[in-house]
């Protein structure tokens, strides 16, 4: 549990750059008692629907660490404390609106300038010249968008993000959002550190949290998943990233230590030491060496800490004819006290003393003695280190202290969850510790790190990745397969390992990563069903129900479409080394994932059919109910046959019905509101309509097609409506795109006209071509570039108008 005593002081502006946003200074009551700020400024940027008060967990940890005069590592009081500033974005939905994100980035630029003005009372030599940006979720994108300004970038030294989707937007329904991601794709001079929650984060696809090699390689920064951060060692929920105690305490400690340094490489070194499992060691002051027999040139020594300290003092000598100092690599491993309890223990996590230290030593020869001395740790196990590669899914142990098994025949993919079945011998000591390291995507290089630890294993565990063959990530992927490392002792050795695909977990990962596919592919299936309708109407003069269109699609075209998708994915895999086609279809480039595309095709087809049945049944039931309840007032009584036309209205009235709302869209209301209102009016007309059966079926088809486009409109409408509710004097500017409102308004105006469906060859050919183009775009580009479907769909509405004009 995190405890704090927060207070917030609003920073005043002479020239307020944004009437909707505010800037606050955080103060921990009882600890931050200074009347003026004198420390190192840190600006917290909340994410989508995030609150400025989310800063309190990390800011409180920093204040308490500074007040205690020591950090988690026991180091002495730091010279500079941290001053946390935070921005109130009114909990706006920045993930839904690129315009909102741009305005937030603009406010961040001004906030940086304003924060530095707070330190003018200090002498010029002591005044901070840079601000650290601490951002959560989409706040990280706002921060990166702010620092592309060449005047702002030199004033920001670090951007530390938590659960930020750096490479792919969480929603791809706006072209403007894609443009923002294109702008920030280039590396900047600002150090960028990305902390990712992993599979526990269900709001952001964690594949996109990893940095590309251009953003995080070398001295630019890195990304790391919380499962591999020492003393955290677990996935973290999207919201919990800002308050999880183990992580927030470590972030505060890291920022305090980085604030004491002036050089970029020093700050990066501190960040790597805190968040990556590269532990700094110090020479041992004790000259008491413990001699270990050497049985291999590759040795592993496991040590347990003597006390709750993070300072590692250890020294190793290889003594054959004479003793020589040897170098070694160090890894911290989780070793919880409660071996039968869940890991990490709920409410407590891992304490510093609940760890093991693994020393991997490389010797010149396999003779003599390995002498190890340590003030901080004691040796509990040692022995040879073995690396094995198997082309099978099983492996049998040779009982070393540590061994690494590479399953070379298995694809490493972020879509696959694997069950690792572990068989151990009679356990007289501690149970084995499993470390799973994900394969690295080629476009991330070594800029993204992902380790997962499973201590005290006694049964099956489930392995998943975010870095191996992730959808929509470019380039050839690591061919090393699946790698597992085991740390153990002779008293409880692993005797057998077996890997298999865990179907239920894999399906869950597919659903979370292809949320936009469930929007795009139903549009493609509906376009094909409408194509079947129109082709039958062109041949027989009968405009059948959309149900018949889906039946024709299912009987004649479904297998063919699945075969084409399968063929396209196969070609995509074959040419991936030469052409960058990772953004097409489902973005998968592995043969093992070929069944996924057929599975998604059948799933979305069934989902589309069910959605149509729900809409059709709702309209039919409502029509029947209205006829029963209001028989005298209902206009449903006179049935009009298919070949009989109702009295038509003049073209001027049609133009008036569509023109007046268009004028309102141009002047006042957003086009999304006009679209949604048009759809509601169309539903109402279908319920109370006395038109012919074919005309009603045409209206149902159009209404279902328009309903599938509502998510494109609803997100922007939600953002605009919320900004209007929060501050009606300064709301977010409305979007007045007439093309995105006109076709829907025209369709409603024509439907009120009350005519019959007219057979026109040019309309049949044009609409058929448009529907084919929409279907191809939906399946080919919809999963990644969903925004491409919206203009095509509105063109389809225009092409359908001649049927009832």
mmCIF file of C-alpha atoms in Angstrom, residues 126-494:
data_model
loop_
_atom_site.group_PDB
_atom_site.id
_atom_site.type_symbol
_atom_site.label_atom_id
_atom_site.label_comp_id
_atom_site.label_asym_id
_atom_site.label_seq_id
_atom_site.Cartn_x
_atom_site.Cartn_y
_atom_site.Cartn_z
ATOM 1 C CA UNK A 126 22.208 27.077 -9.502
ATOM 2 C CA UNK A 127 19.192 27.558 -11.739
ATOM 3 C CA UNK A 128 18.116 24.365 -13.528
ATOM 4 C CA UNK A 129 18.196 24.719 -17.291
ATOM 5 C CA UNK A 130 16.360 21.481 -18.078
ATOM 6 C CA UNK A 131 13.195 19.668 -17.029
ATOM 7 C CA UNK A 132 12.632 15.916 -16.781
ATOM 8 C CA UNK A 133 9.343 14.697 -18.257
ATOM 9 C CA UNK A 134 7.567 11.835 -16.487
ATOM 10 C CA UNK A 135 4.616 10.651 -18.587
ATOM 11 C CA UNK A 136 1.958 7.986 -18.374
ATOM 12 C CA UNK A 137 0.241 6.340 -21.351
ATOM 13 C CA UNK A 138 -0.548 8.852 -24.136
ATOM 14 C CA UNK A 139 1.161 11.533 -22.087
ATOM 15 C CA UNK A 140 4.402 10.032 -23.379
ATOM 16 C CA UNK A 141 3.335 10.796 -26.953
ATOM 17 C CA UNK A 142 2.424 14.355 -25.949
ATOM 18 C CA UNK A 143 5.878 14.690 -24.373
ATOM 19 C CA UNK A 144 7.671 13.398 -27.468
ATOM 20 C CA UNK A 145 5.554 15.611 -29.714
ATOM 21 C CA UNK A 146 6.497 18.618 -27.576
ATOM 22 C CA UNK A 147 10.250 18.034 -27.816
ATOM 23 C CA UNK A 148 10.326 17.867 -31.612
ATOM 24 C CA UNK A 149 10.274 21.659 -31.342
ATOM 25 C CA UNK A 150 13.982 22.635 -31.678
ATOM 26 C CA UNK A 151 13.493 25.409 -29.121
ATOM 27 C CA UNK A 152 12.035 23.036 -26.514
ATOM 28 C CA UNK A 153 14.252 19.958 -26.948
ATOM 29 C CA UNK A 154 17.386 21.473 -25.280
ATOM 30 C CA UNK A 155 15.286 22.237 -22.199
ATOM 31 C CA UNK A 156 14.338 18.563 -21.643
ATOM 32 C CA UNK A 157 16.990 16.058 -20.625
ATOM 33 C CA UNK A 158 14.928 12.925 -19.913
ATOM 34 C CA UNK A 159 11.577 11.543 -20.973
ATOM 35 C CA UNK A 160 10.566 8.607 -18.776
ATOM 36 C CA UNK A 161 7.333 7.016 -19.955
ATOM 37 C CA UNK A 162 5.093 4.404 -18.354
ATOM 38 C CA UNK A 163 2.901 2.166 -20.541
ATOM 39 C CA UNK A 164 3.183 4.487 -23.534
ATOM 40 C CA UNK A 165 2.385 3.050 -27.001
ATOM 41 C CA UNK A 166 5.424 4.468 -28.808
ATOM 42 C CA UNK A 167 5.234 2.726 -32.195
ATOM 43 C CA UNK A 168 1.550 2.083 -32.973
ATOM 44 C CA UNK A 169 -1.453 4.174 -31.845
ATOM 45 C CA UNK A 170 -3.955 2.358 -29.603
ATOM 46 C CA UNK A 171 -6.694 3.369 -32.066
ATOM 47 C CA UNK A 172 -5.936 3.711 -35.771
ATOM 48 C CA UNK A 173 -9.124 5.426 -36.886
ATOM 49 C CA UNK A 174 -7.634 8.882 -37.497
ATOM 50 C CA UNK A 175 -5.156 9.812 -40.183
ATOM 51 C CA UNK A 176 -4.081 12.773 -38.061
ATOM 52 C CA UNK A 177 -2.998 10.408 -35.278
ATOM 53 C CA UNK A 178 -0.886 8.468 -37.768
ATOM 54 C CA UNK A 179 0.704 11.757 -38.825
ATOM 55 C CA UNK A 180 1.695 12.473 -35.220
ATOM 56 C CA UNK A 181 3.400 9.096 -34.939
ATOM 57 C CA UNK A 182 5.235 9.803 -38.194
ATOM 58 C CA UNK A 183 6.500 13.109 -36.802
ATOM 59 C CA UNK A 184 7.903 11.554 -33.633
ATOM 60 C CA UNK A 185 9.421 8.506 -35.370
ATOM 61 C CA UNK A 186 12.785 10.249 -35.715
ATOM 62 C CA UNK A 187 15.206 10.104 -32.773
ATOM 63 C CA UNK A 188 15.698 13.257 -30.727
ATOM 64 C CA UNK A 189 18.545 14.440 -28.537
ATOM 65 C CA UNK A 190 16.438 13.754 -25.442
ATOM 66 C CA UNK A 191 17.083 10.566 -23.481
ATOM 67 C CA UNK A 192 14.028 8.283 -23.773
ATOM 68 C CA UNK A 193 13.249 5.496 -21.284
ATOM 69 C CA UNK A 194 10.119 3.394 -21.744
ATOM 70 C CA UNK A 195 8.712 1.215 -18.948
ATOM 71 C CA UNK A 196 6.165 -1.355 -20.148
ATOM 72 C CA UNK A 197 3.604 -3.248 -18.075
ATOM 73 C CA UNK A 198 3.537 -6.320 -20.283
ATOM 74 C CA UNK A 199 0.680 -8.782 -20.595
ATOM 75 C CA UNK A 200 -1.062 -7.363 -17.506
ATOM 76 C CA UNK A 201 -1.660 -4.134 -19.434
ATOM 77 C CA UNK A 202 -4.888 -4.803 -21.336
ATOM 78 C CA UNK A 203 -5.416 -1.195 -22.483
ATOM 79 C CA UNK A 204 -2.218 -0.726 -24.478
ATOM 80 C CA UNK A 205 -0.831 -3.392 -26.772
ATOM 81 C CA UNK A 206 2.555 -3.900 -25.140
ATOM 82 C CA UNK A 207 4.227 -4.685 -28.458
ATOM 83 C CA UNK A 208 3.975 -0.980 -29.240
ATOM 84 C CA UNK A 209 5.563 0.001 -25.916
ATOM 85 C CA UNK A 210 8.946 -1.317 -27.074
ATOM 86 C CA UNK A 211 11.175 1.220 -28.808
ATOM 87 C CA UNK A 212 12.479 0.849 -32.327
ATOM 88 C CA UNK A 213 16.230 0.791 -32.858
ATOM 89 C CA UNK A 214 16.185 4.385 -34.134
ATOM 90 C CA UNK A 215 14.553 5.613 -30.931
ATOM 91 C CA UNK A 216 16.333 3.544 -28.309
ATOM 92 C CA UNK A 217 19.615 2.276 -29.690
ATOM 93 C CA UNK A 218 22.988 3.320 -28.333
ATOM 94 C CA UNK A 219 22.838 6.438 -26.203
ATOM 95 C CA UNK A 220 19.234 7.342 -27.042
ATOM 96 C CA UNK A 221 17.608 5.209 -24.342
ATOM 97 C CA UNK A 222 15.896 1.863 -23.947
ATOM 98 C CA UNK A 223 12.622 0.093 -23.202
ATOM 99 C CA UNK A 224 12.164 -2.541 -20.508
ATOM 100 C CA UNK A 225 9.249 -4.657 -19.348
ATOM 101 C CA UNK A 226 8.493 -4.639 -15.638
ATOM 102 C CA UNK A 227 8.764 -8.443 -15.511
ATOM 103 C CA UNK A 228 12.530 -8.021 -15.849
ATOM 104 C CA UNK A 229 13.097 -5.022 -13.543
ATOM 105 C CA UNK A 230 14.906 -6.180 -10.370
ATOM 106 C CA UNK A 231 12.690 -6.235 -7.247
ATOM 107 C CA UNK A 232 9.602 -5.650 -9.429
ATOM 108 C CA UNK A 233 9.629 -8.829 -11.533
ATOM 109 C CA UNK A 234 5.956 -8.841 -12.497
ATOM 110 C CA UNK A 235 3.589 -7.465 -15.112
ATOM 111 C CA UNK A 236 1.746 -4.304 -14.066
ATOM 112 C CA UNK A 237 -1.724 -3.096 -14.977
ATOM 113 C CA UNK A 238 -2.040 0.067 -17.087
ATOM 114 C CA UNK A 239 -3.313 2.269 -14.257
ATOM 115 C CA UNK A 240 -1.149 0.590 -11.587
ATOM 116 C CA UNK A 241 1.996 1.751 -13.396
ATOM 117 C CA UNK A 242 1.771 5.066 -11.541
ATOM 118 C CA UNK A 243 1.123 3.651 -8.051
ATOM 119 C CA UNK A 244 2.577 0.118 -7.831
ATOM 120 C CA UNK A 245 4.855 0.525 -4.804
ATOM 121 C CA UNK A 246 7.883 -1.441 -6.028
ATOM 122 C CA UNK A 247 7.959 0.472 -9.307
ATOM 123 C CA UNK A 248 7.043 3.949 -8.069
ATOM 124 C CA UNK A 249 9.723 3.751 -5.357
ATOM 125 C CA UNK A 250 12.309 2.707 -7.936
ATOM 126 C CA UNK A 251 11.286 5.484 -10.378
ATOM 127 C CA UNK A 252 11.566 8.098 -7.631
ATOM 128 C CA UNK A 253 14.970 6.762 -6.582
ATOM 129 C CA UNK A 254 16.224 6.776 -10.175
ATOM 130 C CA UNK A 255 15.050 10.332 -10.823
ATOM 131 C CA UNK A 256 16.705 11.549 -7.611
ATOM 132 C CA UNK A 257 20.037 9.994 -8.563
ATOM 133 C CA UNK A 258 19.844 11.214 -12.169
ATOM 134 C CA UNK A 259 19.082 14.729 -10.931
ATOM 135 C CA UNK A 260 22.510 14.826 -9.257
ATOM 136 C CA UNK A 261 24.261 14.280 -12.596
ATOM 137 C CA UNK A 262 24.838 16.746 -15.394
ATOM 138 C CA UNK A 263 26.063 14.506 -18.208
ATOM 139 C CA UNK A 264 23.798 12.455 -20.419
ATOM 140 C CA UNK A 265 25.831 9.228 -20.191
ATOM 141 C CA UNK A 266 25.838 9.392 -16.402
ATOM 142 C CA UNK A 267 22.059 9.651 -16.341
ATOM 143 C CA UNK A 268 21.744 6.765 -18.805
ATOM 144 C CA UNK A 269 24.110 4.650 -16.717
ATOM 145 C CA UNK A 270 21.982 5.223 -13.610
ATOM 146 C CA UNK A 271 18.794 4.323 -15.502
ATOM 147 C CA UNK A 272 20.348 1.114 -16.832
ATOM 148 C CA UNK A 273 21.530 0.151 -13.388
ATOM 149 C CA UNK A 274 18.073 0.633 -11.887
ATOM 150 C CA UNK A 275 15.780 -0.780 -14.551
ATOM 151 C CA UNK A 276 17.923 -3.385 -16.302
ATOM 152 C CA UNK A 277 19.298 -6.458 -14.589
ATOM 153 C CA UNK A 278 22.870 -5.275 -14.974
ATOM 154 C CA UNK A 279 24.021 -5.049 -11.388
ATOM 155 C CA UNK A 280 26.970 -2.952 -10.282
ATOM 156 C CA UNK A 281 29.443 -4.803 -8.072
ATOM 157 C CA UNK A 282 32.068 -3.551 -5.629
ATOM 158 C CA UNK A 283 35.260 -5.288 -4.463
ATOM 159 C CA UNK A 284 34.906 -7.318 -1.305
ATOM 160 C CA UNK A 285 36.616 -5.948 1.799
ATOM 161 C CA UNK A 286 36.621 -9.425 3.305
ATOM 162 C CA UNK A 287 39.646 -11.558 2.401
ATOM 163 C CA UNK A 288 37.879 -14.759 3.415
ATOM 164 C CA UNK A 289 37.592 -16.712 0.181
ATOM 165 C CA UNK A 290 35.528 -19.845 -0.222
ATOM 166 C CA UNK A 291 37.134 -22.377 -2.549
ATOM 167 C CA UNK A 292 34.893 -24.098 -5.098
ATOM 168 C CA UNK A 293 36.016 -26.983 -7.259
ATOM 169 C CA UNK A 294 36.118 -26.180 -10.979
ATOM 170 C CA UNK A 295 34.378 -28.707 -13.201
ATOM 171 C CA UNK A 296 33.925 -26.632 -16.363
ATOM 172 C CA UNK A 297 35.169 -23.506 -18.058
ATOM 173 C CA UNK A 298 31.645 -22.105 -17.650
ATOM 174 C CA UNK A 299 30.614 -21.894 -14.001
ATOM 175 C CA UNK A 300 27.623 -20.433 -12.155
ATOM 176 C CA UNK A 301 27.641 -19.495 -8.480
ATOM 177 C CA UNK A 302 24.388 -18.744 -6.625
ATOM 178 C CA UNK A 303 24.598 -16.455 -3.590
ATOM 179 C CA UNK A 304 22.005 -15.309 -1.056
ATOM 180 C CA UNK A 305 22.209 -11.824 0.570
ATOM 181 C CA UNK A 306 23.203 -11.625 4.226
ATOM 182 C CA UNK A 307 21.008 -8.565 4.893
ATOM 183 C CA UNK A 308 18.522 -6.250 3.229
ATOM 184 C CA UNK A 309 21.040 -4.382 1.108
ATOM 185 C CA UNK A 310 21.323 -3.652 -2.588
ATOM 186 C CA UNK A 311 25.078 -3.066 -2.448
ATOM 187 C CA UNK A 312 26.803 -6.069 -3.995
ATOM 188 C CA UNK A 313 30.379 -6.682 -2.869
ATOM 189 C CA UNK A 314 31.891 -9.769 -4.438
ATOM 190 C CA UNK A 315 35.255 -10.851 -5.817
ATOM 191 C CA UNK A 316 36.340 -14.016 -7.681
ATOM 192 C CA UNK A 317 39.742 -15.632 -8.256
ATOM 193 C CA UNK A 318 40.677 -18.608 -10.425
ATOM 194 C CA UNK A 319 43.459 -20.561 -8.733
ATOM 195 C CA UNK A 320 45.293 -23.200 -10.756
ATOM 196 C CA UNK A 321 49.060 -22.883 -10.499
ATOM 197 C CA UNK A 322 48.552 -19.300 -9.350
ATOM 198 C CA UNK A 323 45.483 -17.191 -8.521
ATOM 199 C CA UNK A 324 44.189 -14.606 -10.982
ATOM 200 C CA UNK A 325 41.222 -12.284 -10.763
ATOM 201 C CA UNK A 326 38.431 -13.287 -13.147
ATOM 202 C CA UNK A 327 35.597 -11.191 -14.504
ATOM 203 C CA UNK A 328 31.990 -12.276 -14.233
ATOM 204 C CA UNK A 329 28.475 -11.159 -15.105
ATOM 205 C CA UNK A 330 25.869 -10.720 -12.368
ATOM 206 C CA UNK A 331 22.123 -11.299 -12.473
ATOM 207 C CA UNK A 332 19.631 -10.808 -9.666
ATOM 208 C CA UNK A 333 16.965 -13.503 -9.305
ATOM 209 C CA UNK A 334 13.752 -13.450 -7.289
ATOM 210 C CA UNK A 335 13.879 -15.806 -4.308
ATOM 211 C CA UNK A 336 10.765 -15.150 -2.175
ATOM 212 C CA UNK A 337 10.643 -16.407 1.388
ATOM 213 C CA UNK A 338 7.147 -17.851 0.995
ATOM 214 C CA UNK A 339 7.813 -20.647 -1.460
ATOM 215 C CA UNK A 340 4.167 -21.815 -1.482
ATOM 216 C CA UNK A 341 2.647 -18.328 -1.904
ATOM 217 C CA UNK A 342 1.876 -16.589 -5.216
ATOM 218 C CA UNK A 343 4.669 -14.647 -6.844
ATOM 219 C CA UNK A 344 4.988 -11.802 -6.166
ATOM 220 C CA UNK A 345 3.200 -11.920 -2.831
ATOM 221 C CA UNK A 346 0.068 -9.702 -3.129
ATOM 222 C CA UNK A 347 0.405 -6.453 -1.216
ATOM 223 C CA UNK A 348 4.102 -6.948 -0.524
ATOM 224 C CA UNK A 349 5.977 -7.918 -3.665
ATOM 225 C CA UNK A 350 9.663 -8.799 -3.291
ATOM 226 C CA UNK A 351 11.914 -7.412 -0.558
ATOM 227 C CA UNK A 352 15.637 -6.743 -1.212
ATOM 228 C CA UNK A 353 16.629 -9.704 0.941
ATOM 229 C CA UNK A 354 14.361 -12.045 -1.058
ATOM 230 C CA UNK A 355 16.766 -12.369 -3.961
ATOM 231 C CA UNK A 356 19.558 -14.529 -5.233
ATOM 232 C CA UNK A 357 22.696 -13.456 -7.037
ATOM 233 C CA UNK A 358 23.830 -15.482 -10.036
ATOM 234 C CA UNK A 359 27.512 -15.114 -10.973
ATOM 235 C CA UNK A 360 28.287 -16.426 -14.439
ATOM 236 C CA UNK A 361 32.058 -16.974 -14.682
ATOM 237 C CA UNK A 362 34.055 -17.739 -17.825
ATOM 238 C CA UNK A 363 37.392 -19.485 -17.060
ATOM 239 C CA UNK A 364 40.438 -20.127 -19.223
ATOM 240 C CA UNK A 365 40.482 -23.830 -18.309
ATOM 241 C CA UNK A 366 38.394 -26.270 -16.293
ATOM 242 C CA UNK A 367 41.004 -27.003 -13.644
ATOM 243 C CA UNK A 368 41.838 -25.784 -10.179
ATOM 244 C CA UNK A 369 39.673 -23.837 -7.771
ATOM 245 C CA UNK A 370 37.280 -20.920 -8.055
ATOM 246 C CA UNK A 371 37.680 -18.717 -4.969
ATOM 247 C CA UNK A 372 34.803 -16.344 -4.156
ATOM 248 C CA UNK A 373 34.708 -13.698 -1.413
ATOM 249 C CA UNK A 374 31.699 -11.510 -0.562
ATOM 250 C CA UNK A 375 30.699 -9.160 2.260
ATOM 251 C CA UNK A 376 27.076 -8.996 1.219
ATOM 252 C CA UNK A 377 26.240 -12.551 0.106
ATOM 253 C CA UNK A 378 26.841 -16.169 1.023
ATOM 254 C CA UNK A 379 27.223 -19.068 -1.420
ATOM 255 C CA UNK A 380 24.400 -21.624 -1.497
ATOM 256 C CA UNK A 381 25.098 -23.482 -4.770
ATOM 257 C CA UNK A 382 27.677 -23.707 -7.528
ATOM 258 C CA UNK A 383 28.415 -25.848 -10.525
ATOM 259 C CA UNK A 384 28.829 -25.961 -14.304
ATOM 260 C CA UNK A 385 26.756 -23.895 -16.745
ATOM 261 C CA UNK A 386 25.469 -25.737 -19.813
ATOM 262 C CA UNK A 387 23.944 -24.445 -23.060
ATOM 263 C CA UNK A 388 21.901 -26.867 -25.151
ATOM 264 C CA UNK A 389 19.955 -26.592 -28.380
ATOM 265 C CA UNK A 390 17.195 -28.992 -29.305
ATOM 266 C CA UNK A 391 15.090 -29.196 -32.446
ATOM 267 C CA UNK A 392 12.397 -31.011 -30.496
ATOM 268 C CA UNK A 393 9.840 -29.662 -28.021
ATOM 269 C CA UNK A 394 11.330 -31.630 -25.123
ATOM 270 C CA UNK A 395 14.645 -31.645 -23.247
ATOM 271 C CA UNK A 396 16.208 -33.887 -20.591
ATOM 272 C CA UNK A 397 18.469 -32.386 -17.915
ATOM 273 C CA UNK A 398 22.106 -33.160 -17.066
ATOM 274 C CA UNK A 399 21.752 -31.584 -13.582
ATOM 275 C CA UNK A 400 24.121 -28.562 -13.807
ATOM 276 C CA UNK A 401 23.708 -25.565 -11.509
ATOM 277 C CA UNK A 402 22.408 -23.499 -14.398
ATOM 278 C CA UNK A 403 21.580 -24.410 -17.936
ATOM 279 C CA UNK A 404 20.144 -22.684 -20.956
ATOM 280 C CA UNK A 405 17.898 -24.555 -23.371
ATOM 281 C CA UNK A 406 17.153 -23.195 -26.832
ATOM 282 C CA UNK A 407 14.177 -24.776 -28.585
ATOM 283 C CA UNK A 408 15.310 -23.944 -32.090
ATOM 284 C CA UNK A 409 12.352 -25.361 -33.996
ATOM 285 C CA UNK A 410 9.765 -23.159 -32.271
ATOM 286 C CA UNK A 411 8.675 -19.742 -33.519
ATOM 287 C CA UNK A 412 8.928 -16.898 -31.036
ATOM 288 C CA UNK A 413 5.845 -14.732 -31.465
ATOM 289 C CA UNK A 414 4.005 -12.220 -29.325
ATOM 290 C CA UNK A 415 0.762 -13.930 -30.356
ATOM 291 C CA UNK A 416 1.689 -17.319 -28.944
ATOM 292 C CA UNK A 417 1.395 -18.467 -25.348
ATOM 293 C CA UNK A 418 3.269 -21.667 -24.522
ATOM 294 C CA UNK A 419 2.879 -24.097 -21.668
ATOM 295 C CA UNK A 420 6.193 -25.206 -20.167
ATOM 296 C CA UNK A 421 5.775 -28.542 -18.441
ATOM 297 C CA UNK A 422 8.480 -29.078 -15.827
ATOM 298 C CA UNK A 423 9.349 -32.378 -14.215
ATOM 299 C CA UNK A 424 11.675 -32.258 -11.207
ATOM 300 C CA UNK A 425 13.287 -34.918 -9.072
ATOM 301 C CA UNK A 426 12.906 -35.345 -5.339
ATOM 302 C CA UNK A 427 13.285 -31.870 -3.884
ATOM 303 C CA UNK A 428 15.546 -31.674 -0.875
ATOM 304 C CA UNK A 429 16.464 -28.028 -1.483
ATOM 305 C CA UNK A 430 14.942 -24.964 -3.113
ATOM 306 C CA UNK A 431 12.919 -25.522 -6.248
ATOM 307 C CA UNK A 432 14.312 -24.314 -9.611
ATOM 308 C CA UNK A 433 14.103 -20.719 -10.814
ATOM 309 C CA UNK A 434 13.114 -20.242 -14.457
ATOM 310 C CA UNK A 435 14.188 -17.259 -16.520
ATOM 311 C CA UNK A 436 12.559 -16.757 -19.914
ATOM 312 C CA UNK A 437 14.155 -14.234 -22.280
ATOM 313 C CA UNK A 438 12.177 -13.147 -25.319
ATOM 314 C CA UNK A 439 13.675 -13.000 -28.773
ATOM 315 C CA UNK A 440 14.415 -9.462 -29.904
ATOM 316 C CA UNK A 441 12.674 -7.965 -32.938
ATOM 317 C CA UNK A 442 15.119 -6.798 -35.554
ATOM 318 C CA UNK A 443 13.711 -3.279 -35.660
ATOM 319 C CA UNK A 444 14.216 -2.876 -31.908
ATOM 320 C CA UNK A 445 17.754 -4.290 -31.761
ATOM 321 C CA UNK A 446 18.864 -4.198 -28.142
ATOM 322 C CA UNK A 447 16.747 -1.148 -27.324
ATOM 323 C CA UNK A 448 14.008 -3.282 -25.778
ATOM 324 C CA UNK A 449 14.553 -5.808 -22.995
ATOM 325 C CA UNK A 450 12.136 -8.443 -21.769
ATOM 326 C CA UNK A 451 12.855 -11.062 -19.130
ATOM 327 C CA UNK A 452 10.368 -13.077 -17.119
ATOM 328 C CA UNK A 453 11.183 -14.917 -13.908
ATOM 329 C CA UNK A 454 9.346 -17.831 -12.313
ATOM 330 C CA UNK A 455 10.800 -18.748 -8.887
ATOM 331 C CA UNK A 456 10.057 -21.933 -6.943
ATOM 332 C CA UNK A 457 8.437 -23.686 -9.901
ATOM 333 C CA UNK A 458 6.759 -26.950 -9.115
ATOM 334 C CA UNK A 459 4.406 -27.406 -12.049
ATOM 335 C CA UNK A 460 3.439 -25.970 -15.416
ATOM 336 C CA UNK A 461 4.119 -22.312 -16.233
ATOM 337 C CA UNK A 462 3.003 -20.207 -19.193
ATOM 338 C CA UNK A 463 5.446 -18.260 -21.352
ATOM 339 C CA UNK A 464 4.548 -15.272 -23.485
ATOM 340 C CA UNK A 465 6.477 -12.589 -25.305
ATOM 341 C CA UNK A 466 6.049 -9.068 -26.632
ATOM 342 C CA UNK A 467 9.215 -8.875 -28.698
ATOM 343 C CA UNK A 468 9.270 -12.001 -30.842
ATOM 344 C CA UNK A 469 7.594 -11.661 -34.252
ATOM 345 C CA UNK A 470 5.156 -8.987 -33.064
ATOM 346 C CA UNK A 471 2.400 -7.994 -35.522
ATOM 347 C CA UNK A 472 3.054 -4.918 -37.668
ATOM 348 C CA UNK A 473 6.715 -4.706 -36.627
ATOM 349 C CA UNK A 474 9.190 -4.539 -39.492
ATOM 350 C CA UNK A 475 12.116 -6.629 -40.616
ATOM 351 C CA UNK A 476 13.226 -10.246 -40.235
ATOM 352 C CA UNK A 477 12.893 -11.622 -36.737
ATOM 353 C CA UNK A 478 15.291 -13.469 -34.491
ATOM 354 C CA UNK A 479 15.601 -17.118 -35.535
ATOM 355 C CA UNK A 480 16.886 -18.356 -32.188
ATOM 356 C CA UNK A 481 13.519 -19.825 -31.227
ATOM 357 C CA UNK A 482 12.416 -20.062 -27.601
ATOM 358 C CA UNK A 483 15.092 -19.783 -24.887
ATOM 359 C CA UNK A 484 14.701 -20.862 -21.265
ATOM 360 C CA UNK A 485 17.341 -20.621 -18.538
ATOM 361 C CA UNK A 486 17.130 -22.656 -15.338
ATOM 362 C CA UNK A 487 18.919 -22.035 -12.026
ATOM 363 C CA UNK A 488 18.876 -24.969 -9.615
ATOM 364 C CA UNK A 489 20.793 -27.073 -7.125
ATOM 365 C CA UNK A 490 21.454 -30.788 -6.984
ATOM 366 C CA UNK A 491 18.854 -31.330 -4.271
ATOM 367 C CA UNK A 492 15.973 -30.434 -6.632
ATOM 368 C CA UNK A 493 17.019 -30.727 -10.288
ATOM 369 C CA UNK A 494 14.887 -30.304 -13.396
#
